[in-house]
Amino acid sequence: MQNPFLEPSTLPYQLPPFADVRDEHYRPAFDAGFAQQLEEIAAITAQEGTPTFDDTIAPLEASGGILGRVGHVFFALSSSDTTPFLDELEAEIAPRWAAHADAIELDPALYARIAHLHEHPDASWMPEQAWVVEQWHLRMRLAGAALDEASTTRLKELNQRLATLTTTFDQQLQADTNDLAVVVDTAEELDGLSAGDIASAAQAAADRGLEGKHLITLPLFSGHPWLSQLTNRALRQRVMEASLARGTRGNPHDNRAVILEIVALRAERAALLGFPTHAHVVTADATAKTPEAVDAMLSRLAPAAARNARAEAADLQALVDEAGEDYALASWDWAFWTERLRTARYDVDTQALKPYFPAERVLRDGVFAAATQIYGVTFSERDDLHGYHPDVRVFEVHDADGSEVGLYLLDLYTRDSKRGGAWMNPLISQNRLLDQPTVVMNNLNVPKPPAGSPTLLTFDETNTLFHEFGHALHGLFAIVGYPSVAGTNVPRDFVEFPSQVNEMWMLWPGIVEQYARHVETGEPIPADVLERIRATETFDQGHGTSEYLAAALLDQAWHTLAPGETVDDVAAFERAALERVGLLLDTVPTRYSSGYFQHVFSGGYSAAYYSYIWSEVLDADTVQWFQEHGATRESGQRFRERLLGVGGSKDPLEAYRDFRGRDAELAPLLARRGLE
């Protein structure tokens, strides 16, 4: 059989032919892809004469067809449905991929051509072309293209070693997460969970051959959604302690040595590039521009968040005492008593809301319907097209005029072969240069119910689906000329903005009533319940903001270490970093502790986890704009055309000003999080 990666797919929208892909196709495709792109780059640099956009940037953008096809599929599956073979191959490919990227980004002849274009812009260029030149010049400069030969050699060694380490971190984390899943002997110990959740736990145990038992698998973040429901305090403690222990147990999956080497090598690389720290390198290509700007914002928010969290802890302790319980509030108690306080104060029990969030209705009558109302797009399931796993669903997206927009893939359920968390990634990104369409996918980690039972989402899972779909819309709506600025290829501290904006539709009047209907009766969620939910907007925000800021500031602490500055004890460093900013709170663990902080040690958010709240400034300001202008097609079209539609083809803050008419203001965020 011919290798399916060697030519573009003939399926609609060039959807990868997953059914035809075999393990033996990957290595030959990577080999061919690496060789092909290097030949294409060599052809560019062999040209004589003054460089032009058309003989340098355009062919550079068009290069790497085979590598793009195999890479998108391989890395999608290594995250979503890995196997021992894929794990082994990823460990082999990661350093090769890093070396290949270096061969291009550190090519002195290529850099000389791009530097010339950067220094001598052509008045005939379109604005997007000028921006693409600017971005390539910045990318290569930050990669180290201007370094001398000795420094370049060391830089390549660092990049390859870091590629190996980040892959190791990922694989060890997944193994330890699977190993630490909590086995429960009897259903009685799961008191407080719904029948559906108990059945999901039984199914998860059965899938591992643990018949008659129940299994609580761990999400990526600290803790577990079920901690809000489990009445068995000892079990809550087991779950929380298992969650916090990941990657730090002294077993073969321990990530601490990996973390220390990653941090040290990133600091050394920053020094080679002429920057004080790794955080300075990262922010140079972000809207924040400097780690000092990041620190100024986070430090402004942290004291108020910690103050609110301590007040919330006091309220919860009072509730524990009133209930006649004789213990001090611990981290594994927070979610449980918060739900009881929420019920007492607002008469809102989020667990009781699950029957109002059946996944299928949330998807079709909520997520999709909101996009239709705001942007005019429609979705139809393509049962004739298939993903990489039986659970993956494929939807075709059309515009209001019937024209094609792209394909959307959804992989909803958790499994041992999928990493934790939720994410969006592109498989094919629209661009005019290569005349490519768009294929994007969302991954979540919702427990799969037994066959025949409906999937009911938690309040948070519903919010996550709206969030990740915001990324998908960004990828679907971007219409650009060149691949490097397609879809969500924007600065890391801007990329979360469109997804956070999309969360607003979850509880938007006129939308929520359509999809939030009881799974058995079909009755809409009562209006008074919705009002009480909206009234809780700032409830528990001290906890939520503190755990997030703790993680963001921990990330900054690791990545503002100077070259040669050593750390001996990961746990001690983490405690000191959190204590220094006033966020070492026993009852509020950081959202991600170092041993399982996948975002920053393998997931592309190193020195950039602050991006979520940085983007939320734009998000809160945009929500205010929609509240003033309404959820109309006219409003949606303005947001789509001026912001989502430009992808990464212009300065993102310029795009925001074009949409909003001014820079974003901080006040809406402070109000949202109760931090005024």
XYZ file of C-alpha atoms in Angstrom:
676
model
C 0.000 0.000 0.000
C 1.302 3.468 -0.873
C 2.302 5.620 2.060
C -0.722 7.893 2.674
C 1.426 10.795 3.876
C 3.391 11.229 0.647
C 0.582 13.014 -1.212
C -2.318 15.220 -0.096
C -5.379 13.269 0.964
C -8.103 12.823 -1.634
C -10.816 12.808 1.040
C -13.107 15.851 1.414
C -11.193 18.842 2.829
C -8.017 16.720 2.644
C -9.061 14.951 5.848
C -6.211 12.593 6.733
C -7.057 9.008 5.695
C -6.783 7.642 9.221
C -8.098 4.216 8.189
C -5.159 3.789 5.812
C -2.426 4.831 8.239
C -0.268 2.038 9.620
C 2.599 2.151 12.088
C 5.063 1.340 9.321
C 4.111 4.515 7.418
C 5.427 7.000 9.975
C 9.216 6.566 9.828
C 9.439 6.583 6.013
C 7.171 9.622 5.873
C 9.249 11.499 8.447
C 12.426 10.574 6.566
C 10.953 11.749 3.270
C 9.487 14.860 4.855
C 12.720 15.974 6.491
C 14.655 15.410 3.254
C 12.073 17.115 1.047
C 11.940 20.299 3.091
C 15.719 20.602 3.355
C 15.944 20.286 -0.428
C 13.331 23.014 -0.781
C 15.251 25.313 1.563
C 18.505 24.597 -0.291
C 16.824 25.623 -3.539
C 15.871 28.952 -1.971
C 19.337 29.730 -0.641
C 21.091 28.638 -3.857
C 19.517 31.501 -5.784
C 21.665 34.432 -6.757
C 20.649 38.055 -6.903
C 18.675 40.294 -4.590
C 16.070 38.356 -2.549
C 12.382 38.982 -3.158
C 9.263 37.911 -1.340
C 8.299 35.610 -4.194
C 11.638 33.781 -4.376
C 12.271 33.546 -0.632
C 9.242 33.841 1.647
C 6.654 32.265 -0.658
C 8.631 29.048 -1.311
C 9.653 28.920 2.364
C 5.976 29.070 3.338
C 5.121 26.399 0.754
C 7.852 23.996 1.880
C 7.458 20.874 3.998
C 4.291 19.339 2.571
C 5.022 15.738 3.519
C 6.342 16.684 6.939
C 3.246 18.758 7.664
C 0.929 15.888 6.787
C 2.696 13.222 8.833
C 3.463 15.607 11.704
C -0.111 16.771 12.205
C -1.430 13.207 12.301
C 1.389 11.792 14.402
C 1.302 14.433 17.116
C -2.501 14.405 17.173
C -2.499 10.677 17.853
C 0.399 10.767 20.322
C -1.768 13.078 22.442
C -5.214 11.627 21.789
C -4.775 7.906 21.215
C -1.214 6.849 21.821
C 0.253 3.361 21.767
C 3.576 1.908 22.946
C 4.773 2.163 19.351
C 3.840 5.846 19.078
C 5.446 6.580 22.449
C 8.677 4.921 21.348
C 8.625 6.691 17.993
C 7.923 10.066 19.584
C 11.007 9.691 21.766
C 12.986 9.059 18.565
C 11.340 11.758 16.431
C 11.329 14.619 18.970
C 15.100 15.314 18.825
C 15.113 14.784 15.049
C 12.273 17.275 14.691
C 14.175 19.781 16.821
C 17.319 19.258 14.739
C 15.321 19.735 11.543
C 13.778 22.971 12.814
C 17.274 24.169 13.706
C 18.560 23.312 10.243
C 16.021 25.749 8.821
C 15.798 28.453 11.471
C 19.574 28.593 11.984
C 20.458 28.509 8.281
C 22.716 31.579 7.831
C 22.021 31.898 4.103
C 18.263 31.806 4.630
C 18.520 34.294 7.482
C 20.595 36.639 5.316
C 17.877 36.658 2.663
C 15.112 37.265 5.195
C 17.155 39.944 6.988
C 17.591 41.738 3.677
C 13.852 41.685 3.067
C 13.242 42.904 6.598
C 15.663 45.793 6.168
C 14.452 46.657 2.644
C 10.658 46.265 2.594
C 8.970 46.499 -0.788
C 6.262 49.130 -1.105
C 4.265 46.721 -3.272
C 3.815 44.176 -0.497
C 0.367 43.670 0.906
C 0.105 44.289 4.697
C -0.028 40.541 5.350
C 3.172 39.999 3.371
C 4.988 42.678 5.368
C 3.767 41.056 8.591
C 4.910 37.588 7.461
C 8.400 38.947 6.733
C 8.463 40.612 10.145
C 7.429 37.384 11.860
C 9.970 35.216 10.017
C 12.747 37.651 10.890
C 11.735 37.666 14.570
C 11.312 33.891 14.631
C 14.781 33.256 13.210
C 16.418 35.876 15.405
C 14.867 34.327 18.519
C 15.855 30.885 17.259
C 19.491 32.015 17.159
C 20.127 32.537 13.455
C 22.525 35.426 14.131
C 24.817 33.395 16.408
C 28.389 32.423 15.629
C 29.279 28.863 14.667
C 30.274 27.644 18.145
C 27.163 29.069 19.767
C 24.995 27.607 17.011
C 26.454 24.161 17.595
C 25.698 24.348 21.311
C 22.218 25.707 20.626
C 21.406 22.719 18.427
C 22.566 20.371 21.185
C 20.336 22.145 23.683
C 17.306 22.041 21.406
C 17.644 18.333 20.718
C 18.137 17.487 24.376
C 15.122 19.628 25.338
C 12.991 17.871 22.737
C 13.905 14.533 24.310
C 13.249 15.794 27.846
C 9.841 17.284 27.103
C 8.774 14.014 25.473
C 10.050 12.123 28.510
C 8.112 14.445 30.827
C 4.907 13.790 28.895
C 5.272 10.045 28.791
C 6.258 9.726 32.460
C 3.353 11.943 33.487
C 0.851 9.851 31.569
C 2.246 6.644 33.037
C 2.150 8.006 36.597
C -1.339 9.438 36.111
C -2.599 6.054 34.966
C -0.765 4.329 37.819
C -2.235 6.691 40.440
C -5.854 6.279 39.378
C -7.727 5.493 42.588
C -9.219 1.994 42.863
C -12.382 1.824 44.970
C -13.583 -1.548 46.215
C -17.291 -0.871 46.707
C -19.956 1.393 45.276
C -20.869 2.451 48.828
C -17.576 4.342 49.095
C -18.729 6.480 46.153
C -21.701 7.862 48.057
C -22.656 11.269 46.725
C -21.928 10.507 43.093
C -24.744 10.136 40.608
C -25.670 6.711 39.296
C -24.130 7.703 35.962
C -20.806 8.657 37.543
C -20.713 5.419 39.535
C -21.396 3.470 36.349
C -18.593 5.358 34.587
C -16.192 4.463 37.413
C -17.250 0.823 37.169
C -16.716 0.863 33.411
C -13.265 2.446 33.806
C -12.324 -0.339 36.240
C -13.690 -3.015 33.937
C -11.662 -1.580 31.055
C -8.551 -2.301 33.124
C -9.689 -5.780 34.071
C -10.778 -4.779 37.585
C -14.215 -6.367 37.480
C -16.421 -5.550 40.465
C -14.369 -2.524 41.436
C -14.508 1.164 40.543
C -11.769 3.418 39.207
C -11.373 7.187 39.607
C -9.060 8.383 36.831
C -7.237 11.662 37.359
C -7.654 14.829 35.284
C -4.627 16.980 34.546
C -5.331 19.705 37.109
C -4.949 19.315 40.870
C -7.879 17.479 42.400
C -10.922 15.992 40.668
C -14.447 17.172 39.747
C -15.909 14.423 41.948
C -14.378 15.925 45.088
C -17.408 18.222 45.228
C -19.727 15.234 45.619
C -17.947 12.426 47.458
C -19.177 12.257 51.053
C -16.387 9.847 52.046
C -13.698 12.203 53.353
C -11.010 9.523 53.411
C -11.642 8.826 49.735
C -11.533 12.536 48.940
C -8.135 12.665 50.616
C -6.898 9.668 48.628
C -7.950 11.302 45.365
C -6.371 14.670 46.153
C -3.144 13.168 47.440
C -2.871 10.917 44.393
C -3.400 13.931 42.162
C -0.750 16.031 43.916
C 1.786 13.186 43.979
C 2.114 12.760 40.221
C 5.643 12.886 38.907
C 7.256 13.192 42.338
C 7.152 9.728 43.939
C 10.717 8.511 43.415
C 9.546 5.805 41.016
C 10.521 5.335 37.332
C 7.936 8.000 36.395
C 9.420 10.719 38.624
C 9.696 13.989 36.687
C 11.769 16.050 39.127
C 15.168 15.431 37.552
C 13.625 16.061 34.135
C 12.211 19.408 35.333
C 15.537 20.581 36.718
C 17.375 19.723 33.518
C 14.699 21.366 31.338
C 14.856 24.575 33.357
C 18.662 24.673 33.340
C 18.907 24.071 29.604
C 16.255 26.679 28.819
C 18.186 29.218 30.900
C 21.440 28.344 29.116
C 19.717 28.675 25.747
C 18.366 32.110 26.717
C 21.873 33.283 27.552
C 23.158 32.062 24.190
C 20.433 34.116 22.516
C 21.421 37.200 24.493
C 18.508 37.263 26.941
C 18.641 37.342 30.760
C 16.186 34.450 31.193
C 13.965 32.064 29.261
C 10.957 34.221 30.162
C 12.553 37.151 28.335
C 12.866 35.017 25.196
C 9.232 33.924 25.353
C 7.727 37.347 25.965
C 9.807 38.955 23.191
C 7.432 37.210 20.768
C 4.273 37.901 22.803
C 1.962 40.827 23.327
C 3.285 41.240 26.893
C 6.807 41.945 25.506
C 8.629 41.510 28.867
C 8.378 39.274 31.968
C 8.382 42.468 34.030
C 5.049 43.406 32.437
C 3.720 39.943 33.259
C 4.924 40.167 36.855
C 3.381 43.615 37.257
C -0.048 42.320 36.293
C 0.071 39.046 38.228
C 1.452 40.754 41.328
C -1.358 43.276 41.205
C -3.942 40.486 41.269
C -2.345 38.015 43.705
C -2.860 39.838 47.035
C -6.571 40.404 46.433
C -7.041 36.821 45.249
C -5.274 35.403 48.321
C -7.277 37.684 50.621
C -10.522 36.473 49.053
C -9.414 32.840 49.257
C -8.679 33.163 52.984
C -12.118 34.707 53.548
C -13.715 31.869 51.576
C -11.793 29.316 53.665
C -13.127 30.895 56.849
C -16.685 30.645 55.525
C -16.174 26.992 54.653
C -14.651 26.190 58.039
C -17.676 27.753 59.696
C -19.906 25.479 57.614
C -17.824 22.438 58.617
C -18.181 23.414 62.295
C -21.920 24.028 61.992
C -22.319 20.542 60.543
C -20.744 19.095 63.687
C -17.619 17.871 61.928
C -14.440 17.896 64.000
C -11.671 18.659 61.539
C -9.843 21.569 59.979
C -10.657 22.312 56.362
C -8.157 20.662 53.974
C -7.640 20.975 50.238
C -9.657 17.806 49.592
C -12.597 19.302 51.488
C -12.773 22.600 49.602
C -14.894 21.557 46.637
C -17.234 19.453 48.804
C -18.057 22.248 51.237
C -18.055 24.895 48.524
C -20.944 23.086 46.857
C -22.839 23.008 50.131
C -22.173 26.691 50.723
C -23.238 27.481 47.165
C -26.448 25.558 47.756
C -27.085 27.280 51.077
C -26.265 30.760 49.812
C -27.650 30.628 46.278
C -29.663 27.406 46.218
C -27.493 26.165 43.354
C -26.243 22.570 43.375
C -24.014 22.140 40.319
C -24.150 18.348 40.595
C -27.943 18.474 40.402
C -27.575 20.423 37.143
C -25.969 17.514 35.248
C -29.280 16.173 33.908
C -29.710 19.571 32.224
C -26.442 19.167 30.316
C -26.776 16.066 28.120
C -23.717 16.165 25.892
C -25.546 15.739 22.602
C -27.945 18.591 23.268
C -25.154 20.782 24.627
C -23.243 20.205 21.412
C -26.042 20.645 18.880
C -28.451 23.060 20.562
C -25.812 24.953 22.519
C -22.316 25.054 21.061
C -23.352 24.691 17.410
C -26.561 26.716 17.709
C -24.742 29.639 19.320
C -22.266 29.673 16.428
C -25.173 29.638 13.983
C -26.913 32.516 15.751
C -23.802 34.666 16.105
C -21.822 33.783 12.980
C -24.306 32.143 10.602
C -22.449 28.837 10.240
C -24.197 25.448 10.269
C -22.975 21.936 11.118
C -23.880 18.564 9.635
C -22.433 15.247 10.769
C -20.535 13.298 8.111
C -20.978 9.643 9.011
C -19.082 8.737 5.839
C -15.909 10.374 7.184
C -13.929 8.845 10.027
C -11.398 9.912 12.624
C -8.567 7.996 14.264
C -10.783 6.380 16.938
C -14.391 5.144 16.905
C -15.361 7.879 19.391
C -14.221 10.676 17.047
C -17.075 12.432 15.233
C -16.725 14.479 12.038
C -18.886 17.502 11.192
C -18.950 19.576 8.016
C -19.242 23.331 8.504
C -20.999 25.629 6.024
C -21.393 29.385 5.953
C -24.728 31.199 5.856
C -24.579 31.338 2.040
C -23.954 27.589 1.802
C -20.249 27.888 1.030
C -17.811 25.454 2.626
C -15.940 26.489 5.784
C -14.216 23.266 6.848
C -14.414 20.121 8.958
C -14.703 19.932 12.751
C -13.697 16.765 14.628
C -14.746 16.096 18.217
C -13.096 13.525 20.496
C -15.068 13.818 23.731
C -14.171 10.900 25.970
C -11.288 10.086 28.298
C -9.216 6.918 27.890
C -5.869 5.655 29.092
C -4.330 6.379 25.688
C -5.243 10.089 25.848
C -3.337 12.712 27.795
C -5.244 14.774 30.345
C -6.846 18.146 29.779
C -8.735 19.595 26.834
C -7.374 21.165 23.673
C -7.822 22.135 20.037
C -5.394 21.421 17.257
C -5.506 21.833 13.476
C -5.065 18.975 11.030
C -5.258 21.180 7.911
C -5.033 24.991 8.040
C -6.584 27.232 5.401
C -4.237 29.362 3.313
C -4.419 30.748 -0.210
C -0.791 30.011 -1.091
C -1.352 26.239 -1.081
C -5.110 26.429 -1.649
C -5.692 24.383 1.502
C -9.021 23.953 3.324
C -9.526 23.771 7.103
C -9.811 20.749 9.404
C -9.723 21.316 13.169
C -10.344 19.065 16.143
C -11.294 19.359 19.808
C -10.331 16.910 22.560
C -11.958 16.679 25.996
C -11.691 14.079 28.757
C -15.290 13.326 29.745
C -15.849 9.927 31.445
C -17.660 7.635 29.014
C -20.892 6.135 30.372
C -21.869 2.516 29.799
C -23.391 1.724 26.424
C -26.963 2.940 26.155
C -26.633 5.608 28.843
C -26.580 9.304 27.927
C -23.440 11.336 28.503
C -24.174 14.042 31.062
C -21.696 16.880 31.374
C -20.808 18.733 34.529
C -21.169 22.487 34.598
C -17.388 22.813 34.170
C -17.234 20.289 31.325
C -19.949 22.221 29.512
C -17.929 25.395 29.945
C -14.817 23.590 28.691
C -16.602 22.444 25.538
C -17.670 26.024 24.765
C -14.100 27.171 25.496
C -12.352 24.677 23.243
C -14.891 25.296 20.506
C -13.833 28.938 20.590
C -10.363 27.792 19.531
C -11.977 25.693 16.802
C -13.913 28.695 15.474
C -10.704 30.744 15.428
C -9.150 28.022 13.272
C -12.220 27.668 11.042
C -12.808 31.368 10.435
C -9.257 32.564 9.747
C -8.805 33.431 6.067
C -5.162 34.144 5.289
C -2.645 34.026 2.493
C 0.215 32.115 4.117
C 0.475 28.955 6.269
C 2.656 30.421 9.032
C -0.082 32.884 10.029
C -3.030 30.525 9.549
C -5.676 29.756 12.136
C -4.539 30.061 15.731
C -0.903 30.898 14.874
C -0.949 33.978 17.079
C 1.117 34.914 20.168
C 0.653 32.529 23.073
C -0.735 35.279 25.297
C -3.417 36.082 22.721
C -4.478 32.609 21.610
C -6.749 31.982 24.624
C -8.740 35.167 24.013
C -11.168 33.861 21.332
C -11.789 30.659 23.294
C -12.525 32.553 26.501
C -14.921 34.831 24.635
C -16.841 31.803 23.393
C -17.546 30.753 26.993
C -19.995 33.662 27.301
C -22.584 31.901 25.143
C -22.949 29.062 27.662
C -25.281 31.096 29.886
C -26.357 33.741 27.371
C -30.128 34.447 27.517
C -31.878 32.839 24.589
C -29.102 30.302 24.064
C -28.879 28.467 27.383
C -32.642 27.859 27.471
C -32.452 26.063 24.137
C -29.877 23.459 25.094
C -29.995 23.184 28.917
C -32.972 20.826 29.018
C -33.554 17.888 31.317
C -32.348 14.660 29.774
C -35.555 12.796 30.713
C -38.324 15.396 30.590
C -36.962 17.843 28.024
C -37.937 20.717 30.295
C -35.646 23.743 30.101
C -33.540 24.652 33.072
C -35.746 26.839 35.297
C -35.313 30.591 34.886
C -34.842 31.119 38.617
C -32.030 28.542 38.627
C -30.291 30.426 35.817
C -30.578 33.665 37.743
C -29.060 32.045 40.802
C -26.230 30.593 38.695
C -25.478 34.030 37.267
C -25.537 35.472 40.769
C -22.663 33.132 41.699
C -20.293 34.640 39.102
C -17.836 35.878 41.714
C -18.521 32.990 44.124
C -15.366 30.979 44.950
C -13.311 33.289 42.716
C -10.764 33.780 45.476
C -10.003 30.068 45.259
C -10.185 29.899 41.460
C -8.028 32.970 40.914
C -5.504 31.980 43.594
C -4.931 28.460 42.258
C -4.508 29.840 38.735
C -2.204 32.708 39.730
C -0.136 30.319 41.855
C 0.481 28.179 38.773
C 1.217 31.200 36.573
C 3.664 32.660 39.077
C 5.279 29.256 39.638
C 5.853 29.056 35.884
C 7.457 32.502 35.952
C 9.628 31.525 38.933
C 11.031 28.497 37.105
C 11.664 30.434 33.918
C 13.170 33.580 35.375
C 16.039 31.589 36.862
C 19.317 32.964 35.557
C 21.784 30.728 33.704
C 23.777 28.708 36.228
C 21.279 29.348 39.033
C 20.653 25.893 40.463
C 17.764 24.288 42.312
C 18.314 21.238 44.504
C 14.795 20.507 45.739
C 11.772 20.908 43.458
C 9.244 20.913 46.292
C 11.218 23.456 48.337
C 11.600 25.732 45.301
C 7.865 25.531 44.637
C 6.973 26.337 48.247
C 9.377 29.286 48.346
C 8.080 30.656 45.038
C 4.457 30.551 46.226
C 5.284 31.908 49.668
C 7.124 34.822 48.087
C 3.950 35.977 46.289
C 1.593 35.217 49.185
C -0.054 32.203 47.521
C 1.284 29.339 49.638
C -2.154 28.317 50.884
C -2.545 24.801 52.301
C -6.220 24.659 51.404
C -5.680 25.998 47.850
C -3.044 23.964 45.999
C -1.613 25.466 42.848
C -3.694 24.391 39.844
C -0.709 22.484 38.494
C 2.205 21.435 40.650
C 5.606 21.114 39.022
C 5.588 17.326 38.629
C 2.516 17.440 36.388
C 2.687 20.994 35.023
C 2.389 19.745 31.468
C 1.565 23.169 30.047
C 5.020 24.525 30.809
C 7.314 21.495 30.794
C 6.077 19.896 27.575
C 3.012 21.696 26.276
C 4.282 24.918 24.745
C 3.296 27.292 27.559
C 6.704 27.661 29.219
C 6.913 31.155 30.762
C 3.490 31.721 29.191
C 0.914 30.184 31.521
C 0.081 33.787 32.434
C -1.509 33.941 28.969
C -4.925 32.827 30.199
C -5.492 35.802 32.460
C -3.642 38.160 30.095
C -6.119 37.080 27.404
C -8.986 37.329 29.882
C -8.483 41.096 30.036
C -9.423 41.170 26.345
C -12.156 38.593 26.907
C -13.898 40.480 29.719
C -13.710 43.705 27.739
C -15.204 41.940 24.694
C -18.032 40.407 26.737
C -18.894 43.908 27.887
C -19.021 44.986 24.219
C -21.387 42.127 23.289
C -23.572 42.940 26.284
C -23.879 46.471 24.930
C -24.428 45.469 21.285
C -26.287 42.158 21.640
C -25.784 38.613 20.386
C -26.699 39.542 16.814
C -25.384 38.448 13.444
C -24.145 41.980 12.917
C -22.127 41.902 16.144
C -20.846 38.413 15.422
C -19.817 39.362 11.907
C -17.777 42.293 13.198
C -15.951 40.045 15.687
C -15.488 37.316 13.073
C -14.164 39.559 10.303
C -11.989 41.914 12.298
C -10.553 39.490 14.826
C -11.173 35.769 14.264
C -10.949 36.060 10.500
C -7.468 37.574 10.382
C -5.837 34.618 12.140
C -2.230 35.577 12.784
C -1.892 37.767 9.703
C -1.554 41.062 11.593
C -0.568 42.430 14.999
C -3.193 40.911 17.336
C -3.561 44.038 19.451
C -4.052 46.051 16.282
C -6.781 43.580 15.317
C -8.334 44.047 18.757
C -8.323 47.838 18.393
C -9.868 47.437 14.943
C -12.686 45.408 16.505
C -13.189 47.311 19.763
C -12.205 50.824 18.707
C -9.725 51.116 21.583
C -7.347 49.115 23.764
C -8.828 46.716 26.306
C -9.503 47.961 29.825
C -8.786 46.018 33.030
C -11.903 46.999 34.990
C -14.249 44.323 33.514
C -11.812 41.576 34.536
C -11.465 42.892 38.081
C -15.238 43.004 38.441
C -15.676 39.495 37.006
C -13.227 38.000 39.497
C -14.307 40.079 42.469
C -10.922 41.782 42.685
C -11.933 45.431 42.679
